[in-house]
Amino acid sequence: MSFAKLTVSTLAVAAMATTVSAQSRDNVQIAGSSTVLPYATIVAEAFGENFDFPTPVVESGGSSTGLRRFCEGVGENTIDIANSSRSIRPNEIETCAANGVTDIIEVRFGYDGIVFASDINGPSFEFTPSDWYLALAANLPVDGEMVTNPNTNWAEVNGDLPDQPIAAFIPGTRHGTREVFEDNVILQGCEDTGSLAAMMEMGMDEDAAEDACLELRADGRSVDIDGDYTETLARISADTNGIGVFGLAFYENNTDTLQVATMGGIEPTVDTIATGEYPVSRPLFFYIKAAHIGVIPGLQEYASFFVSDDIAGPFGPLAAYGLVSDPELAEVQATVANGTPMSN
């Protein structure tokens, strides 16, 4: 092969191999979603105990942060895996490619539900997406114009809800959970209430109307949480009127202090998420840098171990923690075993 025909990816991998041979890194490095963090930590610790490789280093920071670090390039000074509670975006794939990360293996290892939980000693809630939109939207369409959201109490939003001040602790914008919350709850509620249609009748195009739906209030009733779920839990402990957005697994491991709300009349459980009956669920992913396989010791073994029946299957430790096992796990295992990159 002539030098002129070498691709960016080939050059990057060659440079990486040279670097690693001279300056070896012997542990797998992972960063990303706080939702995926406990699952990845369970796997990393079990991997370190059962394989002749160092325990992988798993960091949090949010899905967007993990994918940004993942796309910085190839080489031992970059991470090997990005954990994410959403799928990688086209612009992130473009950034990866521009930095030589061209072969990305997407691994969907299971499902999780987004739940709405409050202090165990407080009143119970039965929510719909409309309730959350009417509670958190910055502005609402009224009589042909946009007005500042006047609602300060859940009973003002819906007379069937408890008479309790609105105090919502929601994932910050860097978290994958935020995207699912916006699409499946806030935007859905905007549509269900007729607000989206009303905005378009006022002259907004669809994109502008959707943006208006997703603009959340900044008066303290809705608070972005940039940390992990433990910070949300601490906020509810400090303010018992608070309602937090969590992953199902985190809630199930804190039922001594939290109670969960229904959404659309459905209680979030492993079964209702597995069947798709619960309306706010999402797949969980990790992304492997294919250029690091065979270079970073233990990377292939860790990924295969993660999606094995013993770990990610319906009777494994991840399911015991709260993961809904992927019904197509065998296909996922084949993708990992064959190192099949996602189609860009």
CSV table of C-alpha atoms in Angstrom, one decimal:
chain,number,residue,atom,x,y,z
A,1,MET,CA,0.0,0.0,0.0
A,2,SER,CA,1.4,3.4,-0.9
A,3,PHE,CA,1.5,6.2,1.6
A,4,ALA,CA,-0.9,8.2,-0.5
A,5,LYS,CA,-3.6,5.6,0.0
A,6,LEU,CA,-3.3,5.3,3.8
A,7,THR,CA,-6.5,6.5,5.5
A,8,VAL,CA,-6.7,8.7,8.5
A,9,SER,CA,-7.9,5.7,10.5
A,10,THR,CA,-4.9,3.5,9.4
A,11,LEU,CA,-2.4,6.2,10.2
A,12,ALA,CA,-4.0,6.8,13.6
A,13,VAL,CA,-4.0,3.1,14.5
A,14,ALA,CA,-0.4,2.7,13.4
A,15,ALA,CA,0.6,5.7,15.5
A,16,MET,CA,-1.2,4.3,18.4
A,17,ALA,CA,0.4,1.0,18.1
A,18,THR,CA,3.8,2.6,18.1
A,19,THR,CA,2.9,4.8,21.1
A,20,VAL,CA,1.5,1.9,23.1
A,21,SER,CA,4.5,-0.4,22.4
A,22,ALA,CA,6.8,2.3,23.8
A,23,GLN,CA,4.5,3.4,26.6
A,24,SER,CA,2.1,0.7,27.5
A,25,ARG,CA,-1.3,1.2,29.3
A,26,ASP,CA,-2.5,-2.1,30.7
A,27,ASN,CA,-6.0,-1.2,31.9
A,28,VAL,CA,-9.2,-0.4,30.1
A,29,GLN,CA,-10.5,3.1,30.6
A,30,ILE,CA,-14.1,4.0,30.5
A,31,ALA,CA,-16.2,7.2,31.0
A,32,GLY,CA,-19.7,8.5,30.5
A,33,SER,CA,-23.3,8.0,31.6
A,34,SER,CA,-24.1,8.1,35.3
A,35,THR,CA,-27.0,5.8,34.6
A,36,VAL,CA,-24.6,3.2,33.1
A,37,LEU,CA,-22.0,3.8,35.8
A,38,PRO,CA,-23.2,1.3,38.4
A,39,TYR,CA,-23.7,-1.5,35.8
A,40,ALA,CA,-20.2,-0.9,34.4
A,41,THR,CA,-18.7,-0.8,37.9
A,42,ILE,CA,-20.3,-4.1,38.7
A,43,VAL,CA,-18.8,-5.6,35.5
A,44,ALA,CA,-15.4,-4.0,36.0
A,45,GLU,CA,-15.1,-5.3,39.5
A,46,ALA,CA,-16.2,-8.8,38.5
A,47,PHE,CA,-13.8,-8.7,35.6
A,48,GLY,CA,-10.9,-7.7,37.7
A,49,GLU,CA,-11.7,-10.6,40.1
A,50,ASN,CA,-12.1,-13.3,37.4
A,51,PHE,CA,-9.6,-12.4,34.7
A,52,ASP,CA,-5.8,-11.9,34.6
A,53,PHE,CA,-6.2,-8.2,33.7
A,54,PRO,CA,-6.3,-5.1,35.9
A,55,THR,CA,-9.7,-3.9,36.9
A,56,PRO,CA,-11.0,-1.4,34.3
A,57,VAL,CA,-11.2,2.3,35.4
A,58,VAL,CA,-14.8,3.5,35.2
A,59,GLU,CA,-15.6,7.3,35.4
A,60,SER,CA,-18.9,9.1,35.2
A,61,GLY,CA,-19.5,12.6,33.9
A,62,GLY,CA,-22.6,12.1,31.7
A,63,SER,CA,-23.2,10.6,28.3
A,64,SER,CA,-22.3,13.7,26.4
A,65,THR,CA,-19.0,14.1,28.3
A,66,GLY,CA,-18.1,10.5,27.8
A,67,LEU,CA,-18.8,10.6,24.1
A,68,ARG,CA,-16.8,13.8,23.7
A,69,ARG,CA,-13.8,12.2,25.4
A,70,PHE,CA,-14.3,9.1,23.3
A,71,CYS,CA,-14.2,11.1,20.1
A,72,GLU,CA,-11.0,13.0,21.0
A,73,GLY,CA,-8.9,10.5,19.0
A,74,VAL,CA,-7.1,7.1,19.3
A,75,GLY,CA,-4.2,6.3,21.5
A,76,GLU,CA,-3.5,5.4,25.0
A,77,ASN,CA,-4.1,8.9,26.2
A,78,THR,CA,-7.8,8.6,25.1
A,79,ILE,CA,-10.5,6.4,26.6
A,80,ASP,CA,-11.5,3.0,25.2
A,81,ILE,CA,-15.2,2.9,25.9
A,82,ALA,CA,-17.9,5.5,26.3
A,83,ASN,CA,-21.0,4.6,28.4
A,84,SER,CA,-24.2,6.2,27.3
A,85,SER,CA,-27.9,6.2,28.2
A,86,ARG,CA,-28.7,7.4,24.6
A,87,SER,CA,-27.5,6.5,21.2
A,88,ILE,CA,-24.6,8.4,19.7
A,89,ARG,CA,-25.6,11.4,17.6
A,90,PRO,CA,-24.6,12.0,14.0
A,91,ASN,CA,-22.6,15.1,14.9
A,92,GLU,CA,-20.7,13.1,17.5
A,93,ILE,CA,-19.9,10.4,14.8
A,94,GLU,CA,-18.6,13.2,12.6
A,95,THR,CA,-16.4,14.6,15.3
A,96,CYS,CA,-15.1,11.1,16.0
A,97,ALA,CA,-14.3,10.6,12.3
A,98,ALA,CA,-12.5,13.9,12.1
A,99,ASN,CA,-10.3,12.8,14.9
A,100,GLY,CA,-9.5,9.4,13.4
A,101,VAL,CA,-12.1,7.4,15.4
A,102,THR,CA,-13.8,5.8,12.4
A,103,ASP,CA,-14.7,2.3,13.5
A,104,ILE,CA,-17.1,2.4,16.4
A,105,ILE,CA,-18.8,-0.7,17.9
A,106,GLU,CA,-22.2,0.1,19.4
A,107,VAL,CA,-23.3,-2.2,22.2
A,108,ARG,CA,-26.8,-2.1,23.4
A,109,PHE,CA,-26.7,-4.2,26.6
A,110,GLY,CA,-30.2,-3.7,28.1
A,111,TYR,CA,-32.9,-1.3,29.0
A,112,ASP,CA,-33.8,1.0,31.9
A,113,GLY,CA,-36.8,3.1,32.8
A,114,ILE,CA,-36.9,6.7,33.8
A,115,VAL,CA,-39.0,7.0,37.0
A,116,PHE,CA,-40.4,9.9,39.0
A,117,ALA,CA,-39.9,9.4,42.7
A,118,SER,CA,-40.5,11.4,45.9
A,119,ASP,CA,-40.1,11.2,49.6
A,120,ILE,CA,-41.5,7.9,50.9
A,121,ASN,CA,-43.6,9.7,53.6
A,122,GLY,CA,-45.2,12.2,51.2
A,123,PRO,CA,-48.3,11.9,49.1
A,124,SER,CA,-48.4,9.5,46.1
A,125,PHE,CA,-48.5,10.8,42.5
A,126,GLU,CA,-50.1,9.5,39.4
A,127,PHE,CA,-48.6,11.5,36.5
A,128,THR,CA,-49.1,11.9,32.8
A,129,PRO,CA,-46.7,13.7,30.5
A,130,SER,CA,-49.2,16.6,30.3
A,131,ASP,CA,-48.7,17.2,34.0
A,132,TRP,CA,-45.0,17.5,33.7
A,133,TYR,CA,-45.2,19.8,30.7
A,134,LEU,CA,-47.8,22.1,32.4
A,135,ALA,CA,-45.6,22.1,35.6
A,136,LEU,CA,-42.2,22.8,34.0
A,137,ALA,CA,-42.7,24.7,30.8
A,138,ALA,CA,-41.3,28.2,30.9
A,139,ASN,CA,-44.2,29.6,28.9
A,140,LEU,CA,-47.7,28.3,27.9
A,141,PRO,CA,-50.0,29.3,25.0
A,142,VAL,CA,-53.1,31.0,26.3
A,143,ASP,CA,-55.7,32.7,24.1
A,144,GLY,CA,-53.3,33.1,21.2
A,145,GLU,CA,-50.2,34.3,23.0
A,146,MET,CA,-47.4,32.9,25.1
A,147,VAL,CA,-47.6,33.7,28.8
A,148,THR,CA,-45.3,32.9,31.7
A,149,ASN,CA,-46.2,29.6,33.4
A,150,PRO,CA,-48.3,30.6,36.4
A,151,ASN,CA,-48.5,27.1,38.0
A,152,THR,CA,-46.7,26.8,41.3
A,153,ASN,CA,-48.5,23.8,42.8
A,154,TRP,CA,-49.2,20.3,41.4
A,155,ALA,CA,-52.9,20.7,42.2
A,156,GLU,CA,-53.0,23.8,39.9
A,157,VAL,CA,-51.6,21.6,37.1
A,158,ASN,CA,-54.1,18.8,37.6
A,159,GLY,CA,-56.8,18.8,40.3
A,160,ASP,CA,-56.3,15.1,40.9
A,161,LEU,CA,-52.7,15.7,42.0
A,162,PRO,CA,-51.7,16.4,45.6
A,163,ASP,CA,-51.7,20.0,46.9
A,164,GLN,CA,-47.9,20.3,47.0
A,165,PRO,CA,-45.5,22.9,45.7
A,166,ILE,CA,-43.8,22.1,42.4
A,167,ALA,CA,-40.2,21.3,43.1
A,168,ALA,CA,-38.7,19.1,40.4
A,169,PHE,CA,-35.1,17.9,40.2
A,170,ILE,CA,-34.3,16.8,36.7
A,171,PRO,CA,-31.2,15.6,34.8
A,172,GLY,CA,-28.9,18.3,33.5
A,173,THR,CA,-28.4,18.7,29.7
A,174,ARG,CA,-25.2,16.7,29.6
A,175,HIS,CA,-27.0,13.6,30.8
A,176,GLY,CA,-28.5,11.1,28.3
A,177,THR,CA,-31.5,10.8,30.6
A,178,ARG,CA,-32.4,14.5,29.9
A,179,GLU,CA,-32.9,13.7,26.2
A,180,VAL,CA,-35.3,10.9,26.9
A,181,PHE,CA,-37.1,13.0,29.5
A,182,GLU,CA,-37.6,15.9,27.1
A,183,ASP,CA,-38.8,13.7,24.2
A,184,ASN,CA,-41.0,11.2,26.0
A,185,VAL,CA,-42.4,13.4,28.7
A,186,ILE,CA,-42.1,17.2,28.1
A,187,LEU,CA,-42.6,17.1,24.3
A,188,GLN,CA,-45.2,14.4,24.6
A,189,GLY,CA,-47.1,16.4,27.2
A,190,CYS,CA,-46.9,19.5,25.0
A,191,GLU,CA,-48.6,17.5,22.2
A,192,ASP,CA,-51.1,15.9,24.5
A,193,THR,CA,-52.3,19.2,25.9
A,194,GLY,CA,-52.7,20.7,22.4
A,195,SER,CA,-50.1,23.3,23.2
A,196,LEU,CA,-47.9,22.3,20.3
A,197,ALA,CA,-50.8,22.7,17.8
A,198,ALA,CA,-51.8,26.0,19.5
A,199,MET,CA,-48.3,27.4,19.0
A,200,MET,CA,-48.3,26.5,15.4
A,201,GLU,CA,-51.6,28.1,14.9
A,202,MET,CA,-50.0,31.3,16.4
A,203,GLY,CA,-47.6,31.3,13.5
A,204,MET,CA,-44.6,29.2,14.8
A,205,ASP,CA,-43.2,26.6,12.5
A,206,GLU,CA,-42.9,23.0,13.9
A,207,ASP,CA,-39.3,23.4,14.9
A,208,ALA,CA,-39.9,26.7,16.7
A,209,ALA,CA,-42.9,25.3,18.5
A,210,GLU,CA,-41.0,22.2,19.7
A,211,ASP,CA,-38.2,24.4,21.0
A,212,ALA,CA,-40.8,26.4,22.9
A,213,CYS,CA,-42.3,23.2,24.3
A,214,LEU,CA,-38.8,22.2,25.6
A,215,GLU,CA,-37.9,25.5,27.1
A,216,LEU,CA,-38.2,24.9,30.9
A,217,ARG,CA,-38.8,27.4,33.6
A,218,ALA,CA,-35.8,29.0,35.4
A,219,ASP,CA,-37.6,30.3,38.5
A,220,GLY,CA,-36.4,27.5,40.8
A,221,ARG,CA,-39.4,25.2,40.4
A,222,SER,CA,-37.3,23.1,38.0
A,223,VAL,CA,-33.7,22.5,38.9
A,224,ASP,CA,-31.1,20.8,36.7
A,225,ILE,CA,-28.9,18.3,38.4
A,226,ASP,CA,-25.5,17.9,36.8
A,227,GLY,CA,-24.3,15.3,39.2
A,228,ASP,CA,-25.5,11.8,39.5
A,229,TYR,CA,-28.6,10.4,41.1
A,230,THR,CA,-27.2,10.6,44.6
A,231,GLU,CA,-27.3,14.4,44.3
A,232,THR,CA,-30.9,14.2,43.3
A,233,LEU,CA,-31.6,12.0,46.3
A,234,ALA,CA,-29.9,14.5,48.5
A,235,ARG,CA,-32.0,17.3,47.2
A,236,ILE,CA,-35.2,15.4,48.0
A,237,SER,CA,-33.9,14.6,51.5
A,238,ALA,CA,-33.4,18.3,52.0
A,239,ASP,CA,-36.7,19.3,50.4
A,240,THR,CA,-39.5,16.7,51.0
A,241,ASN,CA,-41.7,18.4,48.4
A,242,GLY,CA,-39.1,17.5,45.8
A,243,ILE,CA,-39.8,15.0,43.0
A,244,GLY,CA,-36.7,13.6,41.2
A,245,VAL,CA,-36.1,11.9,37.9
A,246,PHE,CA,-34.2,8.7,38.4
A,247,GLY,CA,-33.3,5.5,36.6
A,248,LEU,CA,-35.4,2.5,37.7
A,249,ALA,CA,-32.4,0.7,39.1
A,250,PHE,CA,-31.4,3.6,41.3
A,251,TYR,CA,-35.0,3.8,42.6
A,252,GLU,CA,-35.2,0.1,43.3
A,253,ASN,CA,-32.0,0.3,45.4
A,254,ASN,CA,-33.5,3.2,47.4
A,255,THR,CA,-37.0,2.1,48.2
A,256,ASP,CA,-36.4,2.7,51.9
A,257,THR,CA,-36.5,6.4,51.2
A,258,LEU,CA,-38.4,6.9,47.9
A,259,GLN,CA,-41.8,6.1,46.5
A,260,VAL,CA,-42.4,5.9,42.8
A,261,ALA,CA,-45.2,7.5,40.7
A,262,THR,CA,-47.1,5.9,38.0
A,263,MET,CA,-46.9,7.4,34.5
A,264,GLY,CA,-50.0,7.1,32.3
A,265,GLY,CA,-51.4,4.7,34.9
A,266,ILE,CA,-48.5,2.3,34.6
A,267,GLU,CA,-46.1,1.5,37.4
A,268,PRO,CA,-42.5,1.2,36.3
A,269,THR,CA,-41.2,-2.3,36.9
A,270,VAL,CA,-38.8,-4.6,35.1
A,271,ASP,CA,-41.8,-6.3,33.5
A,272,THR,CA,-43.6,-3.2,32.3
A,273,ILE,CA,-40.4,-1.9,30.8
A,274,ALA,CA,-39.5,-5.2,29.2
A,275,THR,CA,-42.9,-5.3,27.5
A,276,GLY,CA,-42.8,-1.7,26.5
A,277,GLU,CA,-46.0,-1.0,28.5
A,278,TYR,CA,-44.3,1.7,30.7
A,279,PRO,CA,-44.0,4.8,28.4
A,280,VAL,CA,-40.7,6.2,29.6
A,281,SER,CA,-38.0,3.6,29.0
A,282,ARG,CA,-34.7,3.7,27.0
A,283,PRO,CA,-31.9,1.4,25.8
A,284,LEU,CA,-28.5,1.6,27.4
A,285,PHE,CA,-25.3,1.5,25.4
A,286,PHE,CA,-21.5,1.4,25.5
A,287,TYR,CA,-19.4,2.3,22.6
A,288,ILE,CA,-16.0,0.6,21.9
A,289,LYS,CA,-13.1,2.2,20.0
A,290,ALA,CA,-12.3,-0.7,17.6
A,291,ALA,CA,-8.8,0.7,17.0
A,292,HIS,CA,-8.0,-0.1,20.6
A,293,ILE,CA,-9.0,-3.8,20.5
A,294,GLY,CA,-5.9,-5.9,20.4
A,295,VAL,CA,-3.8,-3.0,21.6
A,296,ILE,CA,-5.2,-2.2,25.1
A,297,PRO,CA,-5.0,-5.4,27.1
A,298,GLY,CA,-8.4,-6.8,28.2
A,299,LEU,CA,-10.6,-4.6,26.1
A,300,GLN,CA,-12.1,-7.4,24.0
A,301,GLU,CA,-12.4,-9.6,27.0
A,302,TYR,CA,-14.1,-7.0,29.1
A,303,ALA,CA,-16.7,-6.2,26.4
A,304,SER,CA,-17.4,-9.9,25.8
A,305,PHE,CA,-17.7,-10.5,29.6
A,306,PHE,CA,-20.1,-7.5,29.9
A,307,VAL,CA,-22.6,-8.9,27.4
A,308,SER,CA,-22.3,-12.6,28.4
A,309,ASP,CA,-25.4,-14.4,29.6
A,310,ASP,CA,-23.9,-14.8,33.1
A,311,ILE,CA,-23.6,-11.0,33.4
A,312,ALA,CA,-26.2,-9.2,31.2
A,313,GLY,CA,-28.7,-12.1,31.0
A,314,PRO,CA,-32.0,-12.1,32.8
A,315,PHE,CA,-30.6,-13.9,35.8
A,316,GLY,CA,-27.3,-12.1,36.0
A,317,PRO,CA,-26.0,-9.5,38.5
A,318,LEU,CA,-27.0,-6.6,36.3
A,319,ALA,CA,-30.6,-7.8,36.2
A,320,ALA,CA,-30.5,-8.2,40.0
A,321,TYR,CA,-29.4,-4.5,40.2
A,322,GLY,CA,-32.3,-3.4,38.0
A,323,LEU,CA,-31.3,-3.8,34.3
A,324,VAL,CA,-33.9,-5.1,31.9
A,325,SER,CA,-32.0,-7.7,29.9
A,326,ASP,CA,-31.9,-7.1,26.1
A,327,PRO,CA,-34.2,-9.7,24.4
A,328,GLU,CA,-31.7,-9.7,21.4
A,329,LEU,CA,-28.7,-10.2,23.6
A,330,ALA,CA,-27.4,-13.1,21.4
A,331,GLU,CA,-27.1,-10.7,18.5
A,332,VAL,CA,-25.3,-8.2,20.7
A,333,GLN,CA,-22.9,-10.9,21.8
A,334,ALA,CA,-22.2,-11.7,18.1
A,335,THR,CA,-21.5,-8.0,17.4
A,336,VAL,CA,-19.0,-7.8,20.2
A,337,ALA,CA,-17.3,-11.1,19.3
A,338,ASN,CA,-16.9,-10.1,15.7
A,339,GLY,CA,-16.0,-6.5,16.4
A,340,THR,CA,-18.7,-5.3,14.0
A,341,PRO,CA,-18.7,-1.5,13.7
A,342,MET,CA,-21.9,0.4,13.4
A,343,SER,CA,-22.9,1.7,10.0
A,344,ASN,CA,-22.2,5.4,9.8
